[in-house]
CSV table of C-alpha atoms and ligand atoms in Angstrom, one decimal:
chain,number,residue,atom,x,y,z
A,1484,UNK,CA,35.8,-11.0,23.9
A,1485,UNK,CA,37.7,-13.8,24.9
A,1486,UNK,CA,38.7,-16.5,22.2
A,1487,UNK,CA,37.4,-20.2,23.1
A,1488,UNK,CA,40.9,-21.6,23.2
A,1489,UNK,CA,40.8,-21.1,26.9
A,1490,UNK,CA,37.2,-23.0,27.7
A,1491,UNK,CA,38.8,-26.6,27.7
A,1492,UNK,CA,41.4,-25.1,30.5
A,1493,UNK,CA,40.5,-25.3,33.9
A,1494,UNK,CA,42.3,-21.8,35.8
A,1495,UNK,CA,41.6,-24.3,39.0
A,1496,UNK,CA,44.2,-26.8,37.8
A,1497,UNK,CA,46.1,-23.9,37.2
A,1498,UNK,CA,45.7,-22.7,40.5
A,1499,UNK,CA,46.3,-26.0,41.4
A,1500,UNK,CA,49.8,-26.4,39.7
A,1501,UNK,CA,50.5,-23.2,41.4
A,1502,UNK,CA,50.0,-24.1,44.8
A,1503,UNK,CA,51.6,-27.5,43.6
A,1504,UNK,CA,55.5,-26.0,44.6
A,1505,UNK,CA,58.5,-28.1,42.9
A,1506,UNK,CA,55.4,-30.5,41.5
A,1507,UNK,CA,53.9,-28.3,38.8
A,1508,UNK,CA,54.1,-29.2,35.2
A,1509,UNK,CA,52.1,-28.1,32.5
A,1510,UNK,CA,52.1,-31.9,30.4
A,1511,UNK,CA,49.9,-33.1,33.9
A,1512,UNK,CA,47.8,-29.4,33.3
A,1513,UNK,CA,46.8,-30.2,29.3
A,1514,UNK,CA,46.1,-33.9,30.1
A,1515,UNK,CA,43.9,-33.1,32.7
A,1516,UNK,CA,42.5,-30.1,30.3
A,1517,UNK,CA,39.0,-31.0,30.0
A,1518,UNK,CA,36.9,-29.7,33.2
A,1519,UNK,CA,35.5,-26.4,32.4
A,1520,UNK,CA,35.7,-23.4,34.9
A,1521,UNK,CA,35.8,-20.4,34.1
A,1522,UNK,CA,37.9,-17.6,34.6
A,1523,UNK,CA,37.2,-16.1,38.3
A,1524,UNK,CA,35.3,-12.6,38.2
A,1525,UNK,CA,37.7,-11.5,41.0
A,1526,UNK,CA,41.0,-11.6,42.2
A,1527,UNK,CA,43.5,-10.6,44.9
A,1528,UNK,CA,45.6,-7.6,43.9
A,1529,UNK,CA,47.3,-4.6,45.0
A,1530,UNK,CA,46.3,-1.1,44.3
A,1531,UNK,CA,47.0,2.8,44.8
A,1532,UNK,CA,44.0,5.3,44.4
A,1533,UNK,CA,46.9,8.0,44.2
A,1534,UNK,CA,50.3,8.0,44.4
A,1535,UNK,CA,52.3,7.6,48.1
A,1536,UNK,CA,48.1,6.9,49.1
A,1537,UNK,CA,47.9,3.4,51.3
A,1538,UNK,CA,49.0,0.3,49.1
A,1539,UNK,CA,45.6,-1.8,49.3
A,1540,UNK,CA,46.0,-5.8,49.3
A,1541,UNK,CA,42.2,-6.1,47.9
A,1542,UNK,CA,39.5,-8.5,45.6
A,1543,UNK,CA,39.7,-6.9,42.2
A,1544,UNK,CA,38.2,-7.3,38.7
A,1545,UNK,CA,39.8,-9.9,36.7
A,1546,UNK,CA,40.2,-7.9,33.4
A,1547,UNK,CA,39.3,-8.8,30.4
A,1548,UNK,CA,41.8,-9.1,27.3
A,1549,UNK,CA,41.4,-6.6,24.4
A,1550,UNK,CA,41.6,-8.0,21.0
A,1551,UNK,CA,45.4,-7.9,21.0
A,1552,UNK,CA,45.8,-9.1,24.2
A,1553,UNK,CA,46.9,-12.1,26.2
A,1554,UNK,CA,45.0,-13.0,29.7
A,1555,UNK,CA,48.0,-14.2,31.9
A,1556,UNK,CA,47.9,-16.1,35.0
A,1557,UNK,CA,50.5,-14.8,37.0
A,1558,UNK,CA,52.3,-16.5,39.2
A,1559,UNK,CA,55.2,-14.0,40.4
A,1560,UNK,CA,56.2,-10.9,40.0
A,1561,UNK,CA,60.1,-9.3,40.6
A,1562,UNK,CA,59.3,-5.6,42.5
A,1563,UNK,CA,61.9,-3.6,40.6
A,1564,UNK,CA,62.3,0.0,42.2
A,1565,UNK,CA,61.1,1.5,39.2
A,1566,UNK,CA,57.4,0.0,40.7
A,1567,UNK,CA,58.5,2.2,44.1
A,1568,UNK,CA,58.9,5.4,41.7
A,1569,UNK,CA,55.4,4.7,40.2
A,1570,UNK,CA,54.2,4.4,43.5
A,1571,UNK,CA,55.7,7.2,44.6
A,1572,UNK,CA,54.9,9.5,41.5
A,1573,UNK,CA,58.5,10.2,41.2
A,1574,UNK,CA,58.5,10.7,37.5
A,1575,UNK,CA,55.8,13.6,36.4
A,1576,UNK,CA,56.7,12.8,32.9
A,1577,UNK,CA,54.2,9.4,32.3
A,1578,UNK,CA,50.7,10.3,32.0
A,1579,UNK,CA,49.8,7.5,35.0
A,1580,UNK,CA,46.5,5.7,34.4
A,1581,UNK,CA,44.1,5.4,37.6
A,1582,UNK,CA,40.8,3.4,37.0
A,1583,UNK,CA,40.2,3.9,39.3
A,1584,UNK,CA,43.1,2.1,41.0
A,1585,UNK,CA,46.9,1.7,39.7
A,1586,UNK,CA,48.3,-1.8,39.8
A,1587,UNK,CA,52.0,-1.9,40.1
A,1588,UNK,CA,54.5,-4.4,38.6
A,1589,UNK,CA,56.1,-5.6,35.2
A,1590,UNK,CA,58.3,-8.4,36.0
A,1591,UNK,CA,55.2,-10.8,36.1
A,1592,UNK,CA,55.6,-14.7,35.0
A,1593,UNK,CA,52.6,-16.8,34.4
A,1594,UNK,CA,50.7,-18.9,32.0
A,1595,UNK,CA,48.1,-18.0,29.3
A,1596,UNK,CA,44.9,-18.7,30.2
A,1597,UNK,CA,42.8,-16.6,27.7
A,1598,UNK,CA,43.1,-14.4,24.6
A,1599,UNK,CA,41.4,-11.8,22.3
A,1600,UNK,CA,40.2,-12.1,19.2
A,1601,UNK,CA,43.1,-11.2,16.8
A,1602,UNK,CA,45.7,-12.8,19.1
A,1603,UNK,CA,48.4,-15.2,16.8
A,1604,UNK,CA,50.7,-17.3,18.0
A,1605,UNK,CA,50.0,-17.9,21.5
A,1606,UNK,CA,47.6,-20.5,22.8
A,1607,UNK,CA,46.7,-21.3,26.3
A,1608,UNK,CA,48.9,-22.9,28.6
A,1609,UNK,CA,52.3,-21.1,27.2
A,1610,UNK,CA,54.3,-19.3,29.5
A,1611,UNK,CA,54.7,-15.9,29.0
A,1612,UNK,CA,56.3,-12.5,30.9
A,1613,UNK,CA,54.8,-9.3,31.5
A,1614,UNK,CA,57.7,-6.5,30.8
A,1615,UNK,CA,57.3,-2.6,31.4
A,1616,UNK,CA,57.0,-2.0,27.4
A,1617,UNK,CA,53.5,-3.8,27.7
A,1618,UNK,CA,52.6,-2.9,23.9
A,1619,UNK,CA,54.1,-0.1,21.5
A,1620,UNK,CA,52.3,0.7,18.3
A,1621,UNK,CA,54.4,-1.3,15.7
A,1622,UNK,CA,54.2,1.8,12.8
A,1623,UNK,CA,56.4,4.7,14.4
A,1624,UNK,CA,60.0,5.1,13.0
A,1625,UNK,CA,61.0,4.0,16.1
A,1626,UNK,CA,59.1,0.1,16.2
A,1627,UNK,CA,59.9,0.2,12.2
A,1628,UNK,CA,64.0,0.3,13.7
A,1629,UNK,CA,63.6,-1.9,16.7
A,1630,UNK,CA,63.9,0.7,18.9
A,1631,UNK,CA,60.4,-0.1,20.4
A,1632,UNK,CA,60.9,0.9,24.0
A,1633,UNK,CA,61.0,4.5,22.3
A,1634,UNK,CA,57.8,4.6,21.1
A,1635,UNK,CA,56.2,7.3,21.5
A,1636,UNK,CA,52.6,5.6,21.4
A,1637,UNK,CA,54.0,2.9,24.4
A,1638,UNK,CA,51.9,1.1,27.2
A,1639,UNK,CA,53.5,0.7,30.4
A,1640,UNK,CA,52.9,-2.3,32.3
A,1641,UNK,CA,51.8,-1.1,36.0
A,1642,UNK,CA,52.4,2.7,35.0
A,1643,UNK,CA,50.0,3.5,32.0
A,1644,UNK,CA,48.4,-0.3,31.6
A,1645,UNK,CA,47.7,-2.4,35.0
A,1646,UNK,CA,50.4,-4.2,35.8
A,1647,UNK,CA,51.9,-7.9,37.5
A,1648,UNK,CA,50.8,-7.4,41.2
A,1649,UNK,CA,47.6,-9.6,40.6
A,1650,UNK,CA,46.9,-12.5,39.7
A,1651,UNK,CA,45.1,-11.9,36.2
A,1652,UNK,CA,47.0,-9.4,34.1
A,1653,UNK,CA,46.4,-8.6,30.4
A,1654,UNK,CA,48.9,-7.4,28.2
A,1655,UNK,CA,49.6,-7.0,24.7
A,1656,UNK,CA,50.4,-10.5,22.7
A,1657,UNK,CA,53.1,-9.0,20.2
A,1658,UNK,CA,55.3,-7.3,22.9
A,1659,UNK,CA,54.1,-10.4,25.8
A,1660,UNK,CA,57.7,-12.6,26.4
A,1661,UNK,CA,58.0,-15.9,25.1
A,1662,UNK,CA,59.1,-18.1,28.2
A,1663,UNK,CA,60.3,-21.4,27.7
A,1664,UNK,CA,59.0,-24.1,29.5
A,1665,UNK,CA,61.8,-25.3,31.7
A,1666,UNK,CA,60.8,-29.0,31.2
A,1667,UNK,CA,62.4,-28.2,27.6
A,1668,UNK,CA,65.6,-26.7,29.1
A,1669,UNK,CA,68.6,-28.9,29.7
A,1670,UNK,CA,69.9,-27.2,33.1
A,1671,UNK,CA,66.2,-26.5,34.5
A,1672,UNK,CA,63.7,-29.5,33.9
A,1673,UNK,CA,60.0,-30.2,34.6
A,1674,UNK,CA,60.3,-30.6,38.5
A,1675,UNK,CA,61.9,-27.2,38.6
A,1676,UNK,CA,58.6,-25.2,37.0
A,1677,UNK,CA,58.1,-23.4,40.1
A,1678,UNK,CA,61.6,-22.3,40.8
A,1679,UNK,CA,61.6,-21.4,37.0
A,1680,UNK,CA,58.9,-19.2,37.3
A,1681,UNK,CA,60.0,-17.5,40.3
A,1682,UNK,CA,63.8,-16.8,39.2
A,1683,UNK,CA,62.8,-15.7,35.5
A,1684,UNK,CA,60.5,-12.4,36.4
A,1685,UNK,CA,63.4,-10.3,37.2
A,1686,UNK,CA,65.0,-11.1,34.0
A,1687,UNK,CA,61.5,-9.1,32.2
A,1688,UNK,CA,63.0,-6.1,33.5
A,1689,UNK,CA,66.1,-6.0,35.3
A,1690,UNK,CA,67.9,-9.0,33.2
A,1691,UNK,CA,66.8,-7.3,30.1
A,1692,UNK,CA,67.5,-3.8,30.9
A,1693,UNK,CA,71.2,-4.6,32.1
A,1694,UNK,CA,71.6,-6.3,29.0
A,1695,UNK,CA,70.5,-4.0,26.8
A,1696,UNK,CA,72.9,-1.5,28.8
A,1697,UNK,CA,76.1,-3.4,28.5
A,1698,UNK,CA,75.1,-4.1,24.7
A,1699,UNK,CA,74.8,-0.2,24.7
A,1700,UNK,CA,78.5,-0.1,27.0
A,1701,UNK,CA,80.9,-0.9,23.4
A,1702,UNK,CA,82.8,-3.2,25.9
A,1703,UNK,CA,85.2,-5.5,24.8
A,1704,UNK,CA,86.1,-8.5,26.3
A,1705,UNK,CA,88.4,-8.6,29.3
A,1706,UNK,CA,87.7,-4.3,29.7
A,1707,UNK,CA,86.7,-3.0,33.1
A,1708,UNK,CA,82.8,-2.4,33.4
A,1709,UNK,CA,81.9,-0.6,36.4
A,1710,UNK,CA,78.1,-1.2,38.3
A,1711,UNK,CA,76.8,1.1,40.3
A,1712,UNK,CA,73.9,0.0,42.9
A,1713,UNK,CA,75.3,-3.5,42.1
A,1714,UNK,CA,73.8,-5.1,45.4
A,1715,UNK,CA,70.6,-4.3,44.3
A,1716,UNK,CA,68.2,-5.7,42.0
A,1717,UNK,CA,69.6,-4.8,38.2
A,1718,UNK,CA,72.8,-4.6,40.1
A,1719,UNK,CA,73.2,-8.4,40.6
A,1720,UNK,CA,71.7,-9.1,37.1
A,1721,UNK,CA,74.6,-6.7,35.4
A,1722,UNK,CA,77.6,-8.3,37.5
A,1723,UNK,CA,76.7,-11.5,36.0
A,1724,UNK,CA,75.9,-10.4,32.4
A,1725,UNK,CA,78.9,-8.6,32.2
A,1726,UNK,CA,80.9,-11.6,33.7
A,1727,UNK,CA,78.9,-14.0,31.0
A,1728,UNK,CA,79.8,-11.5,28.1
A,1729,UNK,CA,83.3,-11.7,29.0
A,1730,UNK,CA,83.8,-8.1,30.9
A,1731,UNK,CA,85.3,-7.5,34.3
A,1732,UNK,CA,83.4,-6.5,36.9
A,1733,UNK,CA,83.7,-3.6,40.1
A,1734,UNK,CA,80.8,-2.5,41.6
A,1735,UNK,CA,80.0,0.4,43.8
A,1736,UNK,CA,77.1,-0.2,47.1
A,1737,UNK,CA,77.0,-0.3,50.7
A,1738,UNK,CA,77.3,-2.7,53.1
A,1739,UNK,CA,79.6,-6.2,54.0
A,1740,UNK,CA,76.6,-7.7,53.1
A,1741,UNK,CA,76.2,-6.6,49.7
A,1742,UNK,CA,80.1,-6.6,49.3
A,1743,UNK,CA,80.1,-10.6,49.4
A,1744,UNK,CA,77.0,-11.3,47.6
A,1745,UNK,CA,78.4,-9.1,45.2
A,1746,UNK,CA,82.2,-11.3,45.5
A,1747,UNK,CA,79.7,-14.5,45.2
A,1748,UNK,CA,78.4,-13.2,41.9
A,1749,UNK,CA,81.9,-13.0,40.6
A,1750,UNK,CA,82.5,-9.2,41.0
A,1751,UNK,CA,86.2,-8.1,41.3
A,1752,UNK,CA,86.3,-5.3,43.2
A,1753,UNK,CA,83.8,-3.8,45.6
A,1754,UNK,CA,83.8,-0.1,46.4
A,1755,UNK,CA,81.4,0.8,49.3
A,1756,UNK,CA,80.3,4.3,49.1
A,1757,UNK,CA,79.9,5.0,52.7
A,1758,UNK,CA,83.1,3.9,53.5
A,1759,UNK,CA,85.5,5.0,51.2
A,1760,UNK,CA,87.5,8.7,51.5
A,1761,UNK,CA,87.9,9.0,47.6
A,1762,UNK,CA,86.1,7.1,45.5
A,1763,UNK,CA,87.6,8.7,42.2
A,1764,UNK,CA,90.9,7.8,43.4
A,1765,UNK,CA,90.2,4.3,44.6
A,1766,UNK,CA,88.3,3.2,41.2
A,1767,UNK,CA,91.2,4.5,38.8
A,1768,UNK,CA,93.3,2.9,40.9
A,1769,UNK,CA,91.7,-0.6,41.2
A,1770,UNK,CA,90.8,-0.3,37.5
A,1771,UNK,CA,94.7,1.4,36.6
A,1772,UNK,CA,92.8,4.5,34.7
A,1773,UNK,CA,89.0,4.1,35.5
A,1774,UNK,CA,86.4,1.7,33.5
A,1775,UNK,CA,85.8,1.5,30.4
A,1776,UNK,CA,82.4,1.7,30.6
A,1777,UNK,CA,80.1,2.7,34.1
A,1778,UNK,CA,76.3,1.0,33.7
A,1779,UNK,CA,74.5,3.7,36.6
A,1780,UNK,CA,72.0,1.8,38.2
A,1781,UNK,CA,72.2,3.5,41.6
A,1782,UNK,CA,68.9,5.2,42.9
A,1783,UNK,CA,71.3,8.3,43.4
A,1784,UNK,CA,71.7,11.1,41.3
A,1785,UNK,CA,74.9,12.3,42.9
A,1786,UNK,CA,76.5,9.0,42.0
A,1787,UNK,CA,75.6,9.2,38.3
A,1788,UNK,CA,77.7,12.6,38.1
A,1789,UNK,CA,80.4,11.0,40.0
A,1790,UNK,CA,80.7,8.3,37.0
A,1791,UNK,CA,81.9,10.9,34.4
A,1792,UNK,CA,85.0,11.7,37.0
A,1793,UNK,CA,85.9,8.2,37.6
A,1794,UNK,CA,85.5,7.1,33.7
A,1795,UNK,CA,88.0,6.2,31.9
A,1796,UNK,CA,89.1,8.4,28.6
A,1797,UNK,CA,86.8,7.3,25.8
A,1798,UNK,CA,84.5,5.5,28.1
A,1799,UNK,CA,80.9,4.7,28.2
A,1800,UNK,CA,78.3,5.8,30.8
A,1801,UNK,CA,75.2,4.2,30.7
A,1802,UNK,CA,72.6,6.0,32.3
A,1803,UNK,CA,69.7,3.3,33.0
A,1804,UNK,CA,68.7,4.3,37.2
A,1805,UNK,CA,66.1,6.8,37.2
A,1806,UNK,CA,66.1,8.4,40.5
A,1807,UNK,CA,63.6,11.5,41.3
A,1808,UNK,CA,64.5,15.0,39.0
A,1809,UNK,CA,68.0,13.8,38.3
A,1810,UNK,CA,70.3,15.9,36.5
A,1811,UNK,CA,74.2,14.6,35.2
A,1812,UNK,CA,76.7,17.3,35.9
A,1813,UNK,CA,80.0,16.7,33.3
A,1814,UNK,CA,82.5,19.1,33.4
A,1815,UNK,CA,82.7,20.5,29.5
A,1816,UNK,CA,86.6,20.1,29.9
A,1817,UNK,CA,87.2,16.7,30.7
A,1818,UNK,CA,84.2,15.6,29.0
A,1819,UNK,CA,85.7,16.9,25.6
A,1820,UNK,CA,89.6,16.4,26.3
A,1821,UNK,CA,88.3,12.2,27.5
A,1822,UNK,CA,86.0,12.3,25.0
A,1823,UNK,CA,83.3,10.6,27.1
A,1824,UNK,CA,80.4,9.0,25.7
A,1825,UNK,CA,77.6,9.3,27.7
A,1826,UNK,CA,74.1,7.5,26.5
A,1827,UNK,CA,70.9,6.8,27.7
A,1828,UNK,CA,69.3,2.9,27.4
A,1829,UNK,CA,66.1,1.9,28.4
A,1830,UNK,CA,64.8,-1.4,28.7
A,1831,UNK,CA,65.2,-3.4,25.8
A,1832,UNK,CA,63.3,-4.8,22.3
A,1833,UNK,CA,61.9,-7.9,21.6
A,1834,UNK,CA,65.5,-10.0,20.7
A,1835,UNK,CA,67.3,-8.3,23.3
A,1836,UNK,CA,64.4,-9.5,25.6
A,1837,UNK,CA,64.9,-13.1,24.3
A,1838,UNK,CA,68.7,-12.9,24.3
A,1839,UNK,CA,68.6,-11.8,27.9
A,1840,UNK,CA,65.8,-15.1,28.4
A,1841,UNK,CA,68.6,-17.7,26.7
A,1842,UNK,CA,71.0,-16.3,29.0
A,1843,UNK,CA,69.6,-17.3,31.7
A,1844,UNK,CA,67.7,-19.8,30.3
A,1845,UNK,CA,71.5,-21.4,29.7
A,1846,UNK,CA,72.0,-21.4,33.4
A,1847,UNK,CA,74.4,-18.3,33.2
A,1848,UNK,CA,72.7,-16.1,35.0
A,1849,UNK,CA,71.5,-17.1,38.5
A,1850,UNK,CA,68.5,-14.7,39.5
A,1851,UNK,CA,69.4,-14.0,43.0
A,1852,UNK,CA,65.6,-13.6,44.5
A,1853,UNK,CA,63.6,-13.8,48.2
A,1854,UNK,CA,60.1,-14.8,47.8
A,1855,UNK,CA,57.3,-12.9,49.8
A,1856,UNK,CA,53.8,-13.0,49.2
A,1857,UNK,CA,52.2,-10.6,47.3
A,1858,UNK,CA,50.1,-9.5,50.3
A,1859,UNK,CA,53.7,-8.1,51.7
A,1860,UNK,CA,54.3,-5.5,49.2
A,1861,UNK,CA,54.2,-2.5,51.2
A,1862,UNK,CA,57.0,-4.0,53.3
A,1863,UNK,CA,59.0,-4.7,50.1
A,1864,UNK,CA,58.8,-1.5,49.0
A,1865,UNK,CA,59.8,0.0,52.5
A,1866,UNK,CA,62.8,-2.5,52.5
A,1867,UNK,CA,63.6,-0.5,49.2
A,1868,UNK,CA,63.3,2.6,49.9
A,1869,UNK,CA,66.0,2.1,52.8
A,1870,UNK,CA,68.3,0.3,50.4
A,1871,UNK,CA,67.9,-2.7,52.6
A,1872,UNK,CA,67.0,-5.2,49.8
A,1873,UNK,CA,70.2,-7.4,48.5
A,1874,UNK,CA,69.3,-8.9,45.4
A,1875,UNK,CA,65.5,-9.3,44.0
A,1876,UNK,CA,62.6,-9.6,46.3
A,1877,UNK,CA,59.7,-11.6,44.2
A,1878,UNK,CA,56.1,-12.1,45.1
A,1879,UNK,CA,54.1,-14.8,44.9
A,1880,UNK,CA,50.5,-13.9,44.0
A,1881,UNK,CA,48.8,-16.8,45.4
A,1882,UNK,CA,49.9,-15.5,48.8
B,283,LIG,N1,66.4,2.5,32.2
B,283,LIG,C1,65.6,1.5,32.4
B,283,LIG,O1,65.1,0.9,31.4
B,283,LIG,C2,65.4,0.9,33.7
B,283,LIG,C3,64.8,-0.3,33.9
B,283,LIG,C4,64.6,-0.8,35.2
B,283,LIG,C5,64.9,-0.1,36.3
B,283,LIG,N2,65.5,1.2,36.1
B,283,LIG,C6,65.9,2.0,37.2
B,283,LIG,O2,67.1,1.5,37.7
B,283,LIG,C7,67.2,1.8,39.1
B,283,LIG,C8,67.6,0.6,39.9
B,283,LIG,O3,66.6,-0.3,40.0
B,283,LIG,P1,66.7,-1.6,41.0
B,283,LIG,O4,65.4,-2.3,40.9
B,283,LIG,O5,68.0,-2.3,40.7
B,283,LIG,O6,66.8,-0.9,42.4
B,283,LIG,P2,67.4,-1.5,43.8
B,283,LIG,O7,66.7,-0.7,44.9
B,283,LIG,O8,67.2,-2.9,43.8
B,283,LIG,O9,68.9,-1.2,43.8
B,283,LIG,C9,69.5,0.1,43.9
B,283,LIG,C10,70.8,-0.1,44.6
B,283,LIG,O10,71.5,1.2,44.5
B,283,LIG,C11,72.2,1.3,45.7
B,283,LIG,N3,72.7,2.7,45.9
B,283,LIG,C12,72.0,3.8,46.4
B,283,LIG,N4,72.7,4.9,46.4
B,283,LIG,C13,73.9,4.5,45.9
B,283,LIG,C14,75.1,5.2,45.7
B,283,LIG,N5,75.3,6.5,46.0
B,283,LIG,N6,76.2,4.6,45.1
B,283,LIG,C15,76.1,3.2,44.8
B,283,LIG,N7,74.9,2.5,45.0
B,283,LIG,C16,73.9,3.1,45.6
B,283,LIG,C17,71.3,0.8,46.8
B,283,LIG,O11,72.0,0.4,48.0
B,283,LIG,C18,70.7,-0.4,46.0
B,283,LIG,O12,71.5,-1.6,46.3
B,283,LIG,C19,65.9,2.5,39.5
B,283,LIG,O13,66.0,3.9,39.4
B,283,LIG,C20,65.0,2.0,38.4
B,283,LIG,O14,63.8,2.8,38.2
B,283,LIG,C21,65.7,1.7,34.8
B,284,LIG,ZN1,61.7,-2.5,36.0
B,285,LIG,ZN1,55.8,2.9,17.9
């Protein structure tokens, strides 16, 4: 059951605020807090009966929060291409749950508007994200280290747990992300709530996961890190943290028009893969030896092979991009004689989720998004597919 904290807030002002752009503020919601509606019984949402089945832009059940669980408003959601390999069923490993729909998405932003019964800490009316770790059990050797995206015992936002394309979500209060009300930031402010909103879901997944990465990289200030896919969604986030922690940047895509957003982003050097007639030559070259550390984003697994050749002696490879049944090849030789470290990082734990917030909550990381409605889905995720999305696409569930 639901907590009563939520009566005294009406989800119509919060509708309204939403529909309110560049005028929403949450200090005009709590004083005008006393009209009581309820919760709505049903919502808009998108949903897949069974993988690559038609993506359905339908009225769905407003679900109701488990005792752990926060009830969030959502008010936009980044579409990272992990959603399009959900979608697609691309990875046979997570035991998907249909009931007896899937609802995609785990970059969602929104405001509290209900709670269950053992929930402490939150109360309506905070802001909070929904990430891909949507809960993890907190008693496994791996929550007792930090290492909670491990858990073996994980929910998955919009995989395992329905997800951020609606406009009601649950998810679990302890792993939910604190957002900070921008009226409280220096560089955002109260008349920028909507903006805030909107910029701050890809950072619930790609922001954080790109951070986590380059944490996992060892870089060193002024070293060469080397982003593949970095016109894309994560890609944009890990030029800029990488630039922010210090680290130059060369990125590997396709495209002029990825090559100057990328430039614009403060990327050094931009290899295009479709262009160039040898890529291991021109990255040791640019980089005089290769990076020191290559964070794979691209959806390609031949590319995340390629990074062992091109990587400097006694660099890092991060492998974070997950494309279908991919497999890295490292010659035993090189491997050995460079002494190559090659690791895996996925997604990110509670404090590297709120470092990767204060970030951009600083103003250092400028989420480079295009907001649709969340009615356009299917398009966004055909846009994806062709590798024709530069930056973030974001949807806005009230549309
Ligand atoms: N490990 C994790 O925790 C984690 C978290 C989030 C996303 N991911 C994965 O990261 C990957 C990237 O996600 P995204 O949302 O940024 O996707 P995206 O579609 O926005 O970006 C992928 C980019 O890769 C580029 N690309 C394709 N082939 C390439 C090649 N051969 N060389 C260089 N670039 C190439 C595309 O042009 C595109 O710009 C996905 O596989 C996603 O599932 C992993
Ligand atoms: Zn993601
Ligand atoms: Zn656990």
């Amino acid at each position: 059951m639901y907590k009563s904290l939520f009566k005294p807030l009406s989800t119509s002002l919060i509708r309204n605020q939403h529909t309110l752009k560049h005028n929403v503020n949450l200090r005009v919601l709590s004083r005008r807090a006393n009209a009581s509606v309820t919760i709505p019984k049903s919502q808009k949402g998108v949903v897949f009966y069974k993988h690559n089945d038609a993506l359905k832009y339908e009225d769905i059940k407003v679900p109701e929060p488990k005792s752990n669980e926060l009830l969030v408003k959502v008010l936009y959601s980044g579409v990272c291409h992990t959603d399009l390999h959900v979608y697609k069923g691309d990875w046979t490993e997570i035991d998907y749950k249909f009931d007896p729909y899937l609802v995609g998405g785990h970059e969602g932003a929104g405001v509290v508007v209900g709670m269950g019964s053992q929930v402490k800490g939150w109360k309506v009316g905070d802001l909070a994200g929904i990430k891909w770790l949507q809960s993890s059990c907190q008693a496994c050797e791996y929550c007792e280290t930090g290492h909670e995206s491990n858990c073996t015992h994980a929910e998955l936002s919009g995989a395992t747990h329905n997800g951020s394309f609606q406009q009601y979500a649950t998810t679990d209060a302890v792993q939910a992300a604190r957002l900070t009300n921008p009226k409280d930031l220096k560089v955002w402010g109260e008349e920028r709530f909507d903006e805030y909103m909107a910029k701050v879901s890809p950072i619930l997944c790609g922001g954080l996961t790109v951070y986590k990465a380059l944490k996992a990289s060892n870089l060193k200030a002024n070293q060469w890190c080397l982003v593949t896919g970095c016109g894309g969604g994560l890609g944009s986030l890990a030029t800029q943290y990488a630039k922010a922690m210090g680290f130059r940047v060369i990125g590997i895509d396709s495209g002029d028009e990825k090559e100057k957003f990328f430039k614009n982003l403060g990327g050094e050097v931009f290899i295009d893969f479709r262009k160039t007639q040898d890529i291991v030559s021109d990255i040791q070259q640019a980089t005089k030896g290769g990076p020191h550390a290559v964070i794979n984003l691209a959806t390609s697994s031949e590319s995340i092979s390629l990074s062992t050749k091109y990587c400097r002696t006694n660099g890092t490879i991060v492998l974070v991009g997950l494309p279908a049944g991919a497999v890295v090849k490292s010659d035993v030789f090189d491997h050995v004689v460079k002494s190559l470290n090659i690791v895996g990082s996925y997604v990110g734990n509670r404090a590297d989720t709120r470092e990767a917030l204060e970030f951009f909550n600083r103003g250092l990381i400028k989420s480079q998004i295009k907001v649709v409605g969340l009615s356009q889905l299917e398009q966004v995720f055909e846009d994806m597919e062709k590798g024709k999305i530069v930056g973030r696409v974001v949807v806005d569930t009230a549309k």
